Coordinates of C-alpha atoms in Angstrom, one line a residue:
E1 CA 0.0 -0.1 -0.1
S2 CA 1.3 3.6 -0.7
R3 CA 0.8 6.5 1.5
I4 CA 0.5 10.1 0.8
T5 CA 1.7 13.6 2.6
Y6 CA -1.4 15.9 2.9
D7 CA -1.9 19.2 3.6
H8 CA -3.9 20.6 6.8
S9 CA -7.3 22.1 6.0
S10 CA -8.9 24.6 8.3
E11 CA -11.7 23.3 10.7
S12 CA -14.0 26.1 9.4
A13 CA -13.6 24.9 5.7
Y14 CA -14.7 21.6 6.5
M15 CA -17.3 22.0 9.2
Y16 CA -20.4 21.8 6.9
S17 CA -19.1 18.8 5.0
I18 CA -18.2 17.0 8.3
M19 CA -21.4 17.4 9.7
K20 CA -22.9 16.2 6.6
F21 CA -20.6 13.3 6.4
I22 CA -21.6 12.3 9.9
Y23 CA -25.5 12.6 9.2
T24 CA -25.1 10.6 5.9
F25 CA -23.1 7.6 7.6
Y26 CA -25.8 7.7 10.5
A27 CA -28.5 7.3 7.9
F28 CA -27.0 4.5 5.9
T29 CA -25.8 2.7 9.1
L30 CA -29.5 2.7 10.5
A31 CA -30.9 1.5 7.2
A32 CA -28.0 -1.4 6.5
S33 CA -27.6 -2.3 10.1
A34 CA -24.1 -3.3 9.2
T35 CA -21.9 -1.0 11.2
T36 CA -22.4 0.4 14.6
A37 CA -23.0 4.1 15.0
F38 CA -19.9 6.1 16.3
Q39 CA -19.3 5.6 20.1
P40 CA -16.5 7.4 22.1
Y41 CA -14.6 4.2 22.6
S42 CA -11.0 4.4 24.0
L43 CA -8.2 2.0 23.5
A44 CA -7.7 1.5 27.1
A45 CA -11.3 0.5 27.5
I46 CA -11.1 -2.0 24.7
A47 CA -7.9 -3.4 26.1
G48 CA -9.4 -4.0 29.4
A49 CA -12.4 -5.6 28.0
R50 CA -10.1 -8.0 25.9
T51 CA -8.5 -8.9 29.1
A52 CA -11.3 -9.4 31.0
S53 CA -13.2 -11.8 28.5
S54 CA -10.1 -13.5 26.8
A55 CA -11.2 -16.8 27.7
A56 CA -14.8 -16.2 26.2
K57 CA -13.6 -14.4 22.8
A58 CA -10.1 -16.1 22.4
P59 CA -8.8 -13.1 20.5
L60 CA -5.4 -14.3 20.2
A61 CA -6.2 -17.6 18.9
Q62 CA -8.4 -15.9 16.5
C63 CA -5.5 -13.6 15.4
S64 CA -3.0 -16.6 15.3
M65 CA -0.2 -14.8 17.0
S66 CA 2.4 -16.1 19.3
T67 CA 2.0 -14.9 22.9
M68 CA 5.7 -15.0 23.6
S69 CA 7.1 -11.5 24.6
P70 CA 10.0 -10.5 22.2
G71 CA 13.5 -11.2 23.2
A72 CA 16.8 -12.4 21.9
S73 CA 15.4 -15.5 20.4
S74 CA 11.9 -14.1 19.2
S75 CA 12.4 -10.5 18.9
N76 CA 11.1 -10.4 15.1
D77 CA 8.4 -12.8 15.9
L78 CA 5.9 -10.7 14.3
L79 CA 8.0 -10.2 11.2
V80 CA 8.5 -13.8 10.4
R81 CA 4.6 -14.6 10.6
E82 CA 2.1 -14.3 7.8
R83 CA 0.5 -11.1 7.5
D84 CA -3.1 -11.5 8.9
I85 CA -5.6 -8.6 7.2
S86 CA -8.8 -10.5 8.0
P87 CA -9.6 -8.9 11.4
L88 CA -8.6 -5.3 10.7
E89 CA -12.0 -4.1 9.3
E90 CA -14.0 -5.6 12.3
W91 CA -11.4 -4.3 14.6
C92 CA -11.6 -0.6 13.2
R93 CA -15.5 -0.6 13.4
G94 CA -15.2 -1.8 16.9
F95 CA -13.5 1.7 17.5
G96 CA -16.2 3.7 15.6
A97 CA -14.7 3.4 12.2
Q98 CA -17.4 3.6 9.3
T99 CA -17.2 3.2 5.9
A100 CA -19.6 3.8 2.9
P101 CA -21.6 0.7 1.5
G102 CA -19.3 -1.7 -0.5
V103 CA -16.0 -0.2 0.6
Q104 CA -13.8 -3.1 1.6
I105 CA -10.1 -4.3 1.9
V106 CA -9.2 -6.3 -1.2
K107 CA -5.8 -7.8 -2.6
V108 CA -4.0 -6.1 -5.6
G109 CA -1.1 -6.6 -7.3
R110 CA 1.7 -8.5 -5.4
Q111 CA 0.8 -11.3 -3.1
E112 CA 1.1 -9.0 0.0
N113 CA -0.4 -6.0 -1.3
Y114 CA -3.7 -4.7 -0.4
G115 CA -6.0 -1.8 -1.2
I116 CA -9.3 -0.5 -0.7
K117 CA -12.2 -1.1 -3.1
T118 CA -15.8 -0.1 -3.5
T119 CA -18.3 -2.4 -4.9
Q120 CA -20.9 0.6 -5.2
A121 CA -20.7 3.9 -7.0
I122 CA -19.7 6.7 -4.8
P123 CA -20.7 10.5 -6.2
K124 CA -18.0 13.2 -6.1
G125 CA -18.0 14.7 -2.5
G126 CA -19.4 11.8 -0.9
P127 CA -18.4 10.4 2.4
V128 CA -16.1 7.1 2.0
M129 CA -14.6 6.5 5.5
F130 CA -14.7 7.8 9.0
I131 CA -11.8 7.1 11.4
P132 CA -12.4 8.3 15.0
T133 CA -9.6 10.2 16.8
Q134 CA -9.4 7.5 19.3
L135 CA -8.1 5.3 16.7
A136 CA -5.7 7.4 14.9
L137 CA -1.9 7.7 16.0
S138 CA -0.9 11.5 16.5
S139 CA 2.9 12.6 16.8
S140 CA 1.6 15.4 19.2
N141 CA -0.2 12.9 21.4
I142 CA 2.8 10.5 21.3
Q143 CA 5.0 13.2 22.3
Q144 CA 2.9 13.9 25.7
E145 CA 2.6 10.2 26.2
F146 CA 6.3 9.5 26.4
A147 CA 6.8 13.0 28.3
G148 CA 10.6 13.7 28.3
S149 CA 11.8 10.5 27.6
L150 CA 12.1 11.5 23.9
D151 CA 14.0 14.5 24.5
Q152 CA 17.8 13.4 24.3
S153 CA 16.8 11.5 21.2
E154 CA 15.2 14.2 19.4
N155 CA 17.9 16.7 20.4
F156 CA 20.3 14.3 18.6
L157 CA 18.0 14.6 15.5
T158 CA 17.8 18.3 15.8
Q159 CA 21.4 18.9 16.0
H160 CA 21.6 16.6 12.6
G161 CA 19.4 18.9 10.8
A162 CA 16.4 16.4 11.1
S163 CA 14.1 18.7 13.2
D164 CA 11.2 18.3 10.6
R165 CA 11.2 14.4 11.1
L166 CA 10.6 14.6 14.7
P167 CA 7.0 13.7 14.4
L168 CA 7.8 10.9 12.1
F169 CA 10.5 9.6 14.7
R170 CA 7.6 9.8 17.4
L171 CA 5.2 7.6 15.4
M172 CA 8.2 4.9 14.9
V173 CA 8.7 4.9 18.5
K174 CA 5.0 4.4 19.3
I175 CA 4.9 1.4 16.7
L176 CA 7.8 0.1 18.4
A177 CA 6.2 0.2 22.1
E178 CA 3.0 -1.4 20.8
Y179 CA 5.1 -3.9 19.0
E180 CA 6.8 -5.1 22.3
K181 CA 3.2 -5.6 23.7
L182 CA 2.5 -7.9 20.7
D183 CA -1.0 -9.4 21.1
Q184 CA -1.5 -7.5 24.4
S185 CA -1.5 -4.2 22.5
P186 CA -4.9 -2.7 21.7
Y187 CA -3.4 -2.0 18.4
F188 CA -2.3 -5.6 17.5
P189 CA -4.8 -6.2 14.6
W190 CA -3.6 -3.1 13.0
L191 CA 0.0 -4.0 13.7
N192 CA -0.4 -7.8 12.4
A193 CA -2.1 -6.4 9.3
M194 CA 1.2 -4.5 8.3
P195 CA 3.3 -5.6 5.5
R196 CA 6.2 -7.8 6.4
T197 CA 8.3 -6.7 3.5
F198 CA 9.1 -3.3 1.9
Y199 CA 10.6 -2.5 -1.4
N200 CA 11.9 1.1 -0.7
G201 CA 15.3 2.6 -0.5
V202 CA 15.5 2.0 3.5
S203 CA 15.1 -1.7 3.0
M204 CA 17.3 -2.1 -0.2
T205 CA 20.3 -4.2 0.4
D206 CA 24.1 -3.2 -1.1
A207 CA 23.2 -5.6 -3.8
C208 CA 20.2 -3.7 -4.9
F209 CA 21.8 -0.4 -4.7
S210 CA 24.4 -1.7 -7.5
C211 CA 21.5 -2.3 -9.8
L212 CA 20.1 1.2 -9.4
P213 CA 20.6 4.2 -12.0
P214 CA 22.4 7.2 -10.2
Y215 CA 19.3 9.3 -9.9
V216 CA 17.2 6.8 -8.0
A217 CA 20.0 5.3 -6.0
Y218 CA 20.8 9.1 -4.9
L219 CA 17.2 9.3 -3.6
A220 CA 17.3 5.8 -2.0
S221 CA 20.5 6.5 -0.1
M222 CA 19.1 9.7 1.2
E223 CA 16.3 7.5 2.8
R224 CA 18.8 5.2 4.2
E225 CA 20.7 8.1 5.7
N226 CA 17.5 9.4 7.2
Y227 CA 16.8 5.8 8.8
A228 CA 20.4 5.6 9.9
Y229 CA 20.0 8.9 12.0
F230 CA 16.9 7.5 13.5
F231 CA 18.5 4.2 14.5
Q232 CA 21.4 6.3 16.2
A233 CA 18.7 8.5 18.0
L234 CA 17.1 5.6 19.3
N235 CA 20.2 3.9 20.7
G236 CA 21.7 7.0 22.1
G237 CA 18.6 8.2 23.9
N238 CA 16.4 7.0 27.0
V239 CA 13.5 5.9 25.1
P240 CA 11.6 3.6 27.2
L241 CA 11.9 0.5 25.1
R242 CA 13.8 -2.9 25.6
V243 CA 17.3 -3.1 25.0
E244 CA 16.6 -6.3 22.4
T245 CA 14.1 -4.1 20.8
I246 CA 16.5 -1.2 20.1
G247 CA 19.2 -3.3 19.1
N248 CA 17.4 -5.1 16.7
D249 CA 17.8 -3.5 13.2
D250 CA 15.2 -5.7 11.5
I251 CA 12.5 -4.5 14.1
I252 CA 13.3 -1.0 13.9
R253 CA 13.7 -0.7 10.3
W254 CA 10.2 -2.3 9.9
A255 CA 8.6 0.2 12.4
Y256 CA 10.2 3.1 10.5
N257 CA 9.0 1.9 7.3
V258 CA 5.4 1.5 8.5
A259 CA 5.5 5.1 9.9
L260 CA 7.3 6.3 6.5
T261 CA 4.8 4.7 4.1
R262 CA 1.7 5.1 6.0
H263 CA 1.6 8.6 7.7
Q264 CA -0.3 11.8 6.7
V265 CA 1.1 15.2 7.3
V266 CA -1.2 17.4 9.2
I267 CA 1.0 20.4 9.9
P268 CA 4.6 20.2 8.1
A269 CA 7.3 19.6 10.5
V270 CA 4.9 19.8 13.7
E271 CA 2.0 17.0 13.3
K272 CA 1.8 13.6 11.4
K273 CA -1.2 11.1 12.0
M274 CA -1.8 7.5 11.2
A275 CA -5.4 6.3 10.6
P276 CA -5.8 2.5 10.4
L277 CA -7.9 1.4 7.5
A278 CA -7.7 4.8 6.0
D279 CA -4.0 3.8 5.4
M280 CA -4.9 0.9 3.4
I281 CA -5.9 3.2 0.4
N282 CA -3.2 3.0 -2.4
H283 CA -1.7 5.6 -4.6
G284 CA -2.9 6.6 -8.0
T285 CA -1.7 8.8 -10.7
Y286 CA -5.4 10.2 -11.0
P287 CA -6.7 9.9 -7.3
N288 CA -10.3 9.8 -6.6
V289 CA -10.5 10.3 -2.7
D290 CA -8.9 12.7 -0.2
I291 CA -7.9 12.3 3.4
T292 CA -8.2 15.1 5.8
Y293 CA -8.4 15.5 9.8
D294 CA -11.1 17.6 11.1
G295 CA -10.6 19.9 14.4
E296 CA -11.2 17.0 16.7
G297 CA -8.5 14.9 15.0
N298 CA -11.2 12.5 13.2
C299 CA -9.9 11.2 10.0
V300 CA -12.3 11.9 7.2
V301 CA -12.0 10.4 3.7
T302 CA -14.0 12.0 0.9
S303 CA -14.6 11.3 -2.8
I304 CA -13.1 14.2 -5.1
R305 CA -14.6 12.8 -8.2
D306 CA -17.3 10.3 -9.1
I307 CA -16.2 6.9 -8.5
P308 CA -17.6 3.9 -10.6
A309 CA -18.6 0.8 -8.9
D310 CA -15.8 -1.8 -8.5
S311 CA -13.3 0.8 -8.4
Q312 CA -10.0 0.9 -6.2
L313 CA -10.1 3.8 -4.1
T314 CA -6.8 5.9 -4.6
I315 CA -4.7 8.9 -3.1
S316 CA -1.9 11.2 -4.6
L317 CA 1.6 10.6 -3.1
G318 CA 2.5 14.0 -4.7
D319 CA 4.0 14.8 -8.2
A320 CA 3.1 11.8 -10.4
S321 CA 5.5 13.1 -13.1
N322 CA 8.4 11.4 -12.0
P323 CA 8.1 7.7 -10.8
S324 CA 11.7 7.7 -9.0
P325 CA 11.0 9.5 -5.8
L326 CA 7.8 7.2 -5.4
F327 CA 10.1 4.3 -5.8
A328 CA 12.9 5.4 -3.4
T329 CA 10.2 6.6 -0.7
Y330 CA 7.6 3.9 -0.9
G331 CA 9.0 1.3 -3.2
F332 CA 6.4 0.8 -5.8
L333 CA 6.6 1.9 -9.5
D334 CA 3.9 4.3 -10.7
D335 CA 3.0 2.7 -14.3
D336 CA 1.0 5.8 -15.3
C337 CA 3.8 8.3 -14.8
P338 CA 4.0 10.9 -17.8
G339 CA 7.5 11.4 -17.3
V340 CA 11.0 10.5 -15.8
F341 CA 13.9 12.7 -14.6
C342 CA 16.6 13.1 -17.5
K343 CA 19.1 11.6 -15.2
A344 CA 21.6 14.5 -15.6
L345 CA 23.2 14.2 -12.0
D346 CA 26.3 15.6 -13.3
H347 CA 24.6 18.8 -14.0
Q348 CA 23.4 19.6 -10.5
Q349 CA 25.2 22.9 -10.0
E350 CA 23.7 24.3 -13.1
M351 CA 20.5 23.0 -12.0
Q352 CA 20.7 25.1 -8.6
E353 CA 22.0 28.2 -10.7
L354 CA 19.0 28.0 -13.1
G355 CA 16.5 27.6 -10.1
Y356 CA 15.4 24.0 -11.6
D357 CA 14.3 21.1 -9.4
F358 CA 14.5 17.4 -10.6
T359 CA 10.7 17.1 -11.3
E360 CA 11.0 19.8 -13.9
L361 CA 13.6 18.2 -15.8
L362 CA 11.5 15.3 -17.7
F363 CA 11.5 13.1 -20.7
G364 CA 8.0 12.2 -21.5
T365 CA 7.2 8.3 -21.3
E366 CA 4.6 8.4 -23.8
T367 CA 6.3 10.0 -26.8
G368 CA 10.0 10.7 -25.6
E369 CA 9.1 14.4 -25.5
I370 CA 12.1 16.4 -24.1
G371 CA 11.1 19.3 -21.8
S372 CA 12.2 22.7 -22.5
R373 CA 13.8 23.3 -19.2
V374 CA 16.0 20.0 -20.1
W375 CA 17.3 21.9 -23.3
N376 CA 18.0 25.1 -21.2
L377 CA 20.1 22.8 -18.9
F378 CA 22.0 21.3 -21.7
L379 CA 22.7 24.5 -23.2
Y380 CA 23.8 26.3 -20.1
K381 CA 26.1 23.6 -19.2
L382 CA 27.9 23.8 -22.5
L383 CA 28.0 27.6 -22.5
K384 CA 29.6 27.4 -19.1
D385 CA 32.1 24.7 -19.9
N386 CA 33.3 26.8 -23.0
N387 CA 33.5 30.2 -21.1
D388 CA 30.9 31.3 -23.6
P389 CA 29.5 34.9 -22.3
N390 CA 26.2 33.7 -23.4
A391 CA 26.0 31.5 -20.5
Q392 CA 25.3 34.7 -18.5
T393 CA 22.6 35.7 -21.0
L394 CA 20.9 32.5 -21.0
L395 CA 20.9 32.6 -17.0
T396 CA 19.5 36.0 -16.9
A397 CA 16.8 35.1 -19.3
V398 CA 15.6 32.1 -17.6
Q399 CA 15.7 34.0 -14.2
N400 CA 13.6 37.0 -15.9
K401 CA 11.2 34.2 -17.6
D402 CA 12.4 35.8 -20.9
S403 CA 11.3 33.0 -23.3
A404 CA 12.1 35.1 -26.4
T405 CA 15.9 35.2 -25.4
T406 CA 16.0 31.5 -24.4
K407 CA 14.2 30.4 -27.3
Q408 CA 16.9 32.4 -29.7
L409 CA 20.0 30.8 -27.7
N410 CA 18.6 27.5 -28.1
Q411 CA 18.0 27.7 -31.8
Q412 CA 21.5 29.5 -32.2
Y413 CA 23.3 26.5 -30.2
F414 CA 20.8 23.7 -31.3
Q415 CA 23.5 21.5 -32.9
Y416 CA 25.8 21.5 -30.0
T417 CA 22.8 21.0 -27.4
H418 CA 21.5 18.2 -29.6
Q419 CA 24.9 16.5 -29.8
A420 CA 25.2 16.8 -25.9
L421 CA 21.9 15.0 -25.4
V422 CA 22.4 12.3 -27.7
Q423 CA 25.6 11.5 -26.0
H424 CA 23.8 11.6 -22.5
V425 CA 20.7 9.4 -24.0
D426 CA 23.2 6.7 -25.4
S427 CA 25.5 6.5 -22.2
T428 CA 22.4 6.2 -19.9
I429 CA 20.8 3.3 -22.0
A430 CA 24.3 1.7 -22.2
L431 CA 24.2 2.0 -18.2
I432 CA 20.7 1.1 -17.6
D433 CA 21.1 -2.4 -19.8
E434 CA 24.2 -3.3 -17.6
L435 CA 22.3 -2.5 -14.4
T436 CA 19.4 -4.6 -15.6
R437 CA 21.6 -7.4 -16.6
K438 CA 23.2 -7.5 -13.1
A439 CA 19.9 -7.2 -11.4
M440 CA 18.6 -10.2 -13.3
S441 CA 21.6 -12.3 -12.4
Y442 CA 20.3 -12.3 -8.8
D443 CA 18.0 -15.1 -7.2
I444 CA 14.7 -13.3 -6.6
S445 CA 14.3 -15.8 -3.5
T446 CA 16.9 -14.4 -1.6
H447 CA 16.7 -10.8 -3.4
P448 CA 12.9 -10.2 -3.5
R449 CA 13.3 -6.4 -4.7
V450 CA 14.5 -7.5 -8.0
P451 CA 11.5 -7.5 -9.8
V452 CA 10.5 -3.7 -9.2
I453 CA 14.0 -2.6 -9.7
V454 CA 13.9 -4.3 -13.2
A455 CA 10.6 -2.6 -13.7
H456 CA 12.0 0.8 -12.8
N457 CA 14.9 0.3 -15.1
N458 CA 13.0 -0.9 -17.8
L459 CA 10.4 2.1 -17.8
V460 CA 13.6 4.3 -17.7
R461 CA 15.3 2.5 -20.7
E462 CA 12.0 2.5 -22.6
T463 CA 11.5 6.3 -22.1
F464 CA 15.3 7.0 -23.0
G465 CA 14.7 4.8 -26.3
K466 CA 11.7 7.0 -27.3
V467 CA 13.8 10.0 -26.5
K468 CA 16.7 8.9 -28.8
D469 CA 13.9 8.4 -31.7
Q470 CA 12.9 11.9 -31.2
L471 CA 16.5 13.2 -31.2
Y472 CA 17.3 11.1 -34.5
Q473 CA 14.0 12.5 -36.1
M474 CA 15.1 16.1 -35.5
M475 CA 18.0 15.6 -37.5
Q476 CA 16.2 14.4 -40.6

């Protein structure tokens, strides 16, 4: 499943829609009698009820989870057991979560991948899901729960320039704390429904990295560096977790990935939340639902377009124009992406001077179209390398959005820029072919991320092949 970063919307902007949402849910709940109306449940109350009636309800047997506490010999017990999705929906409804008729968890794609589907049509603006605040994890609430025990670790992260990631760190710590309780945690059905294997940069081995093109390897290495800081912060602080938990890289990496790939940003660098069940909604290039949080912290999922019956519900992970960042952070390949980065990592200094971002320097996946900023970048690099005074002229024109001058310079130097692009495309294709051959030489049983790496490389290879055709046609 894929997660998204969301912008926070003001309470006033959503008040009417939220009231309408709750009223609609109440109406169809009474009619269908399929779900209970929202009640102010608490995790503590549910946990206590489970303890008191464990013999009658046998929740542990239903969840098929070992009752051993995590220790030296069983500290990754959850991770080696089969993922169990089946109790998740009922568990969420037990806390007051509600869904529109026909909304359900389904398997999609890979064996361990799931998503949310609706068997009934949902009109634009219609309510899709309601997850009460008692069920959601909030980084600010976690900070209060752990009081000052996170301070030392968070000071370490701040000193290393990661203050904006403190909310994510708190979510990871909470996941680890609940993991230590295993089936005694009120969050157990949700934890047991989490993926066991991730395919993103944090999870990749050195062998995986050796098969990645430079740009996605760069992005993936940044994710690994972020994780490394979290691991050091956890081990160097006073976080109230067991020694065997803090020292187990597999468990910490898993908890980090759960938090990383399933959170929503409510207030950038301040507040992140996770809402069970809503976090099962996958990414889509053309999303059909939106996730927000109201003033009380309830998670509200609403359709943003008419959704036909038998459709998967999707959200947006952000810019869908370039698949590499999504792959590096979330571990999946977006087959519908309209473009890929031109892979000019050796032009980063020129990119900064021109004010360009990776996401603006794209080759079209459908036709091999070369973006105008790509032409500007390669031309600017050529002019700089040759000490041509027109380098400053082009830089000024780009900064002033003087399209007439940039067009004139591109026409004047077209032959040389074209040649530079041909060389770049040819060398990239040769590199991709070499990396893909290496990836395919690995045994998938010991390198499970090989298929998605090969798929990513093939997408880049096919796109660059179309760019090469475009460049060839330009000289005819």
